[in-house]
């Protein structure tokens, strides 16, 4: 079983499912106009009409790594906290290599990673 209690041989927990769940638990219902291809790198274009896309981290929002950095899917993580030094504490799923797929993670990313390496954008849902 995985950490969210799926059956053996079930699909791995995806980053998009995790981010969607975290937002829903905080009272934010993300509306999608399509039923597939909800990759993490596509969230900014999917929600731009309703929410603000920003270049600085926002606690309670999400960090999106674009398709240009992680081809085909991108990535998305929930921003738990923004620290005074602009490092961010994130929670996420499905980050890592083959043996780590479907798993839950927590990391702290300095600006050199989220801004320079990942070229992340953020979605502010509190607007």
PDB file of N, CA, C and O in Angstrom, residues 82-117:
ATOM      1  N   UNK A  82       6.438  30.357   3.849  1.00  0.00           N
ATOM      2  CA  UNK A  82       7.493  31.154   3.230  1.00  0.00           C
ATOM      3  C   UNK A  82       8.323  31.731   4.371  1.00  0.00           C
ATOM      4  O   UNK A  82       7.788  32.419   5.241  1.00  0.00           O
ATOM      5  N   UNK A  83       9.605  31.438   4.391  1.00  0.00           N
ATOM      6  CA  UNK A  83      10.497  31.887   5.457  1.00  0.00           C
ATOM      7  C   UNK A  83      11.054  33.282   5.165  1.00  0.00           C
ATOM      8  O   UNK A  83      11.034  33.725   4.010  1.00  0.00           O
ATOM      9  N   UNK A  84      11.539  33.979   6.191  1.00  0.00           N
ATOM     10  CA  UNK A  84      12.077  35.329   5.987  1.00  0.00           C
ATOM     11  C   UNK A  84      13.182  35.420   4.928  1.00  0.00           C
ATOM     12  O   UNK A  84      13.305  36.428   4.247  1.00  0.00           O
ATOM     13  N   UNK A  85      13.959  34.343   4.761  1.00  0.00           N
ATOM     14  CA  UNK A  85      15.022  34.352   3.751  1.00  0.00           C
ATOM     15  C   UNK A  85      14.511  33.969   2.358  1.00  0.00           C
ATOM     16  O   UNK A  85      15.280  33.748   1.441  1.00  0.00           O
ATOM     17  N   UNK A  86      13.172  33.878   2.209  1.00  0.00           N
ATOM     18  CA  UNK A  86      12.491  33.509   0.967  1.00  0.00           C
ATOM     19  C   UNK A  86      12.638  32.038   0.600  1.00  0.00           C
ATOM     20  O   UNK A  86      12.244  31.630  -0.489  1.00  0.00           O
ATOM     21  N   UNK A  87      13.204  31.223   1.504  1.00  0.00           N
ATOM     22  CA  UNK A  87      13.134  29.784   1.280  1.00  0.00           C
ATOM     23  C   UNK A  87      11.680  29.383   1.533  1.00  0.00           C
ATOM     24  O   UNK A  87      10.940  30.087   2.229  1.00  0.00           O
ATOM     25  N   UNK A  88      11.280  28.288   0.938  1.00  0.00           N
ATOM     26  CA  UNK A  88       9.892  27.840   1.109  1.00  0.00           C
ATOM     27  C   UNK A  88       9.857  26.417   1.630  1.00  0.00           C
ATOM     28  O   UNK A  88      10.698  25.591   1.286  1.00  0.00           O
ATOM     29  N   UNK A  89       8.879  26.157   2.471  1.00  0.00           N
ATOM     30  CA  UNK A  89       8.625  24.818   2.975  1.00  0.00           C
ATOM     31  C   UNK A  89       7.445  24.292   2.183  1.00  0.00           C
ATOM     32  O   UNK A  89       6.375  24.904   2.179  1.00  0.00           O
ATOM     33  N   UNK A  90       7.666  23.176   1.486  1.00  0.00           N
ATOM     34  CA  UNK A  90       6.624  22.618   0.638  1.00  0.00           C
ATOM     35  C   UNK A  90       6.293  21.193   1.060  1.00  0.00           C
ATOM     36  O   UNK A  90       7.102  20.506   1.687  1.00  0.00           O
ATOM     37  N   UNK A  91       5.093  20.777   0.711  1.00  0.00           N
ATOM     38  CA  UNK A  91       4.705  19.376   0.806  1.00  0.00           C
ATOM     39  C   UNK A  91       4.252  18.972  -0.589  1.00  0.00           C
ATOM     40  O   UNK A  91       3.734  19.787  -1.352  1.00  0.00           O
ATOM     41  N   UNK A  92       4.491  17.714  -0.917  1.00  0.00           N
ATOM     42  CA  UNK A  92       4.236  17.275  -2.289  1.00  0.00           C
ATOM     43  C   UNK A  92       4.143  15.763  -2.351  1.00  0.00           C
ATOM     44  O   UNK A  92       4.455  15.066  -1.383  1.00  0.00           O
ATOM     45  N   UNK A  93       3.746  15.277  -3.498  1.00  0.00           N
ATOM     46  CA  UNK A  93       3.728  13.836  -3.748  1.00  0.00           C
ATOM     47  C   UNK A  93       4.387  13.569  -5.087  1.00  0.00           C
ATOM     48  O   UNK A  93       4.445  14.444  -5.959  1.00  0.00           O
ATOM     49  N   UNK A  94       4.891  12.360  -5.217  1.00  0.00           N
ATOM     50  CA  UNK A  94       5.424  11.878  -6.485  1.00  0.00           C
ATOM     51  C   UNK A  94       6.643  12.663  -6.955  1.00  0.00           C
ATOM     52  O   UNK A  94       6.801  12.949  -8.135  1.00  0.00           O
ATOM     53  N   UNK A  95       7.511  13.004  -6.017  1.00  0.00           N
ATOM     54  CA  UNK A  95       8.763  13.676  -6.373  1.00  0.00           C
ATOM     55  C   UNK A  95       9.893  12.693  -6.127  1.00  0.00           C
ATOM     56  O   UNK A  95       9.949  12.045  -5.095  1.00  0.00           O
ATOM     57  N   UNK A  96      10.795  12.581  -7.036  1.00  0.00           N
ATOM     58  CA  UNK A  96      11.925  11.697  -6.826  1.00  0.00           C
ATOM     59  C   UNK A  96      12.056  10.697  -7.940  1.00  0.00           C
ATOM     60  O   UNK A  96      11.507  10.872  -9.028  1.00  0.00           O
ATOM     61  N   UNK A  97      12.785   9.656  -7.659  1.00  0.00           N
ATOM     62  CA  UNK A  97      13.076   8.661  -8.673  1.00  0.00           C
ATOM     63  C   UNK A  97      12.114   7.499  -8.602  1.00  0.00           C
ATOM     64  O   UNK A  97      11.193   7.483  -7.804  1.00  0.00           O
ATOM     65  N   UNK A  98      12.351   6.510  -9.404  1.00  0.00           N
ATOM     66  CA  UNK A  98      11.426   5.405  -9.615  1.00  0.00           C
ATOM     67  C   UNK A  98      10.897   4.777  -8.319  1.00  0.00           C
ATOM     68  O   UNK A  98       9.713   4.542  -8.187  1.00  0.00           O
ATOM     69  N   UNK A  99      11.740   4.533  -7.348  1.00  0.00           N
ATOM     70  CA  UNK A  99      11.286   3.890  -6.108  1.00  0.00           C
ATOM     71  C   UNK A  99      10.490   4.834  -5.216  1.00  0.00           C
ATOM     72  O   UNK A  99       9.909   4.400  -4.234  1.00  0.00           O
ATOM     73  N   UNK A 100      10.487   6.118  -5.526  1.00  0.00           N
ATOM     74  CA  UNK A 100       9.799   7.094  -4.689  1.00  0.00           C
ATOM     75  C   UNK A 100       8.479   7.562  -5.277  1.00  0.00           C
ATOM     76  O   UNK A 100       7.823   8.426  -4.710  1.00  0.00           O
ATOM     77  N   UNK A 101       8.082   7.025  -6.409  1.00  0.00           N
ATOM     78  CA  UNK A 101       6.844   7.469  -7.030  1.00  0.00           C
ATOM     79  C   UNK A 101       5.655   7.170  -6.122  1.00  0.00           C
ATOM     80  O   UNK A 101       5.583   6.124  -5.482  1.00  0.00           O
ATOM     81  N   UNK A 102       4.731   8.121  -6.056  1.00  0.00           N
ATOM     82  CA  UNK A 102       3.534   7.938  -5.257  1.00  0.00           C
ATOM     83  C   UNK A 102       3.717   8.263  -3.787  1.00  0.00           C
ATOM     84  O   UNK A 102       2.788   8.142  -3.013  1.00  0.00           O
ATOM     85  N   UNK A 103       4.879   8.716  -3.378  1.00  0.00           N
ATOM     86  CA  UNK A 103       5.142   8.966  -1.970  1.00  0.00           C
ATOM     87  C   UNK A 103       5.002  10.439  -1.632  1.00  0.00           C
ATOM     88  O   UNK A 103       5.153  11.303  -2.469  1.00  0.00           O
ATOM     89  N   UNK A 104       4.743  10.699  -0.374  1.00  0.00           N
ATOM     90  CA  UNK A 104       4.604  12.040   0.186  1.00  0.00           C
ATOM     91  C   UNK A 104       5.973  12.554   0.599  1.00  0.00           C
ATOM     92  O   UNK A 104       6.786  11.803   1.124  1.00  0.00           O
ATOM     93  N   UNK A 105       6.221  13.851   0.364  1.00  0.00           N
ATOM     94  CA  UNK A 105       7.493  14.466   0.717  1.00  0.00           C
ATOM     95  C   UNK A 105       7.266  15.821   1.354  1.00  0.00           C
ATOM     96  O   UNK A 105       6.286  16.494   1.066  1.00  0.00           O
ATOM     97  N   UNK A 106       8.222  16.233   2.158  1.00  0.00           N
ATOM     98  CA  UNK A 106       8.322  17.612   2.638  1.00  0.00           C
ATOM     99  C   UNK A 106       9.755  18.049   2.386  1.00  0.00           C
ATOM    100  O   UNK A 106      10.691  17.288   2.640  1.00  0.00           O
ATOM    101  N   UNK A 107       9.915  19.276   1.859  1.00  0.00           N
ATOM    102  CA  UNK A 107      11.261  19.795   1.590  1.00  0.00           C
ATOM    103  C   UNK A 107      11.280  21.288   1.879  1.00  0.00           C
ATOM    104  O   UNK A 107      10.241  21.943   1.890  1.00  0.00           O
ATOM    105  N   UNK A 108      12.476  21.802   2.072  1.00  0.00           N
ATOM    106  CA  UNK A 108      12.705  23.245   2.145  1.00  0.00           C
ATOM    107  C   UNK A 108      13.546  23.606   0.924  1.00  0.00           C
ATOM    108  O   UNK A 108      14.604  23.008   0.707  1.00  0.00           O
ATOM    109  N   UNK A 109      13.048  24.557   0.141  1.00  0.00           N
ATOM    110  CA  UNK A 109      13.757  24.975  -1.063  1.00  0.00           C
ATOM    111  C   UNK A 109      14.238  26.413  -0.910  1.00  0.00           C
ATOM    112  O   UNK A 109      13.436  27.315  -0.684  1.00  0.00           O
ATOM    113  N   UNK A 110      15.542  26.647  -1.058  1.00  0.00           N
ATOM    114  CA  UNK A 110      16.040  28.026  -1.059  1.00  0.00           C
ATOM    115  C   UNK A 110      15.673  28.678  -2.393  1.00  0.00           C
ATOM    116  O   UNK A 110      15.361  27.984  -3.372  1.00  0.00           O
ATOM    117  N   UNK A 111      15.720  30.006  -2.463  1.00  0.00           N
ATOM    118  CA  UNK A 111      15.401  30.681  -3.725  1.00  0.00           C
ATOM    119  C   UNK A 111      16.245  30.187  -4.907  1.00  0.00           C
ATOM    120  O   UNK A 111      15.758  30.156  -6.034  1.00  0.00           O
ATOM    121  N   UNK A 112      17.476  29.785  -4.645  1.00  0.00           N
ATOM    122  CA  UNK A 112      18.312  29.303  -5.744  1.00  0.00           C
ATOM    123  C   UNK A 112      17.710  28.056  -6.407  1.00  0.00           C
ATOM    124  O   UNK A 112      17.950  27.819  -7.587  1.00  0.00           O
ATOM    125  N   UNK A 113      16.907  27.303  -5.670  1.00  0.00           N
ATOM    126  CA  UNK A 113      16.245  26.145  -6.278  1.00  0.00           C
ATOM    127  C   UNK A 113      14.908  26.520  -6.899  1.00  0.00           C
ATOM    128  O   UNK A 113      14.675  26.266  -8.066  1.00  0.00           O
ATOM    129  N   UNK A 114      13.999  27.118  -6.096  1.00  0.00           N
ATOM    130  CA  UNK A 114      12.662  27.358  -6.663  1.00  0.00           C
ATOM    131  C   UNK A 114      12.677  28.413  -7.754  1.00  0.00           C
ATOM    132  O   UNK A 114      11.925  28.326  -8.712  1.00  0.00           O
ATOM    133  N   UNK A 115      13.534  29.404  -7.651  1.00  0.00           N
ATOM    134  CA  UNK A 115      13.559  30.480  -8.646  1.00  0.00           C
ATOM    135  C   UNK A 115      14.508  30.149  -9.802  1.00  0.00           C
ATOM    136  O   UNK A 115      14.121  30.192 -10.971  1.00  0.00           O
ATOM    137  N   UNK A 116      15.735  29.818  -9.486  1.00  0.00           N
ATOM    138  CA  UNK A 116      16.761  29.670 -10.517  1.00  0.00           C
ATOM    139  C   UNK A 116      16.765  28.286 -11.174  1.00  0.00           C
ATOM    140  O   UNK A 116      16.801  28.173 -12.394  1.00  0.00           O
ATOM    141  N   UNK A 117      16.731  27.244 -10.376  1.00  0.00           N
ATOM    142  CA  UNK A 117      16.795  25.893 -10.936  1.00  0.00           C
ATOM    143  C   UNK A 117      15.470  25.446 -11.539  1.00  0.00           C
ATOM    144  O   UNK A 117      15.416  24.924 -12.638  1.00  0.00           O
TER     145      UNK A 117
END
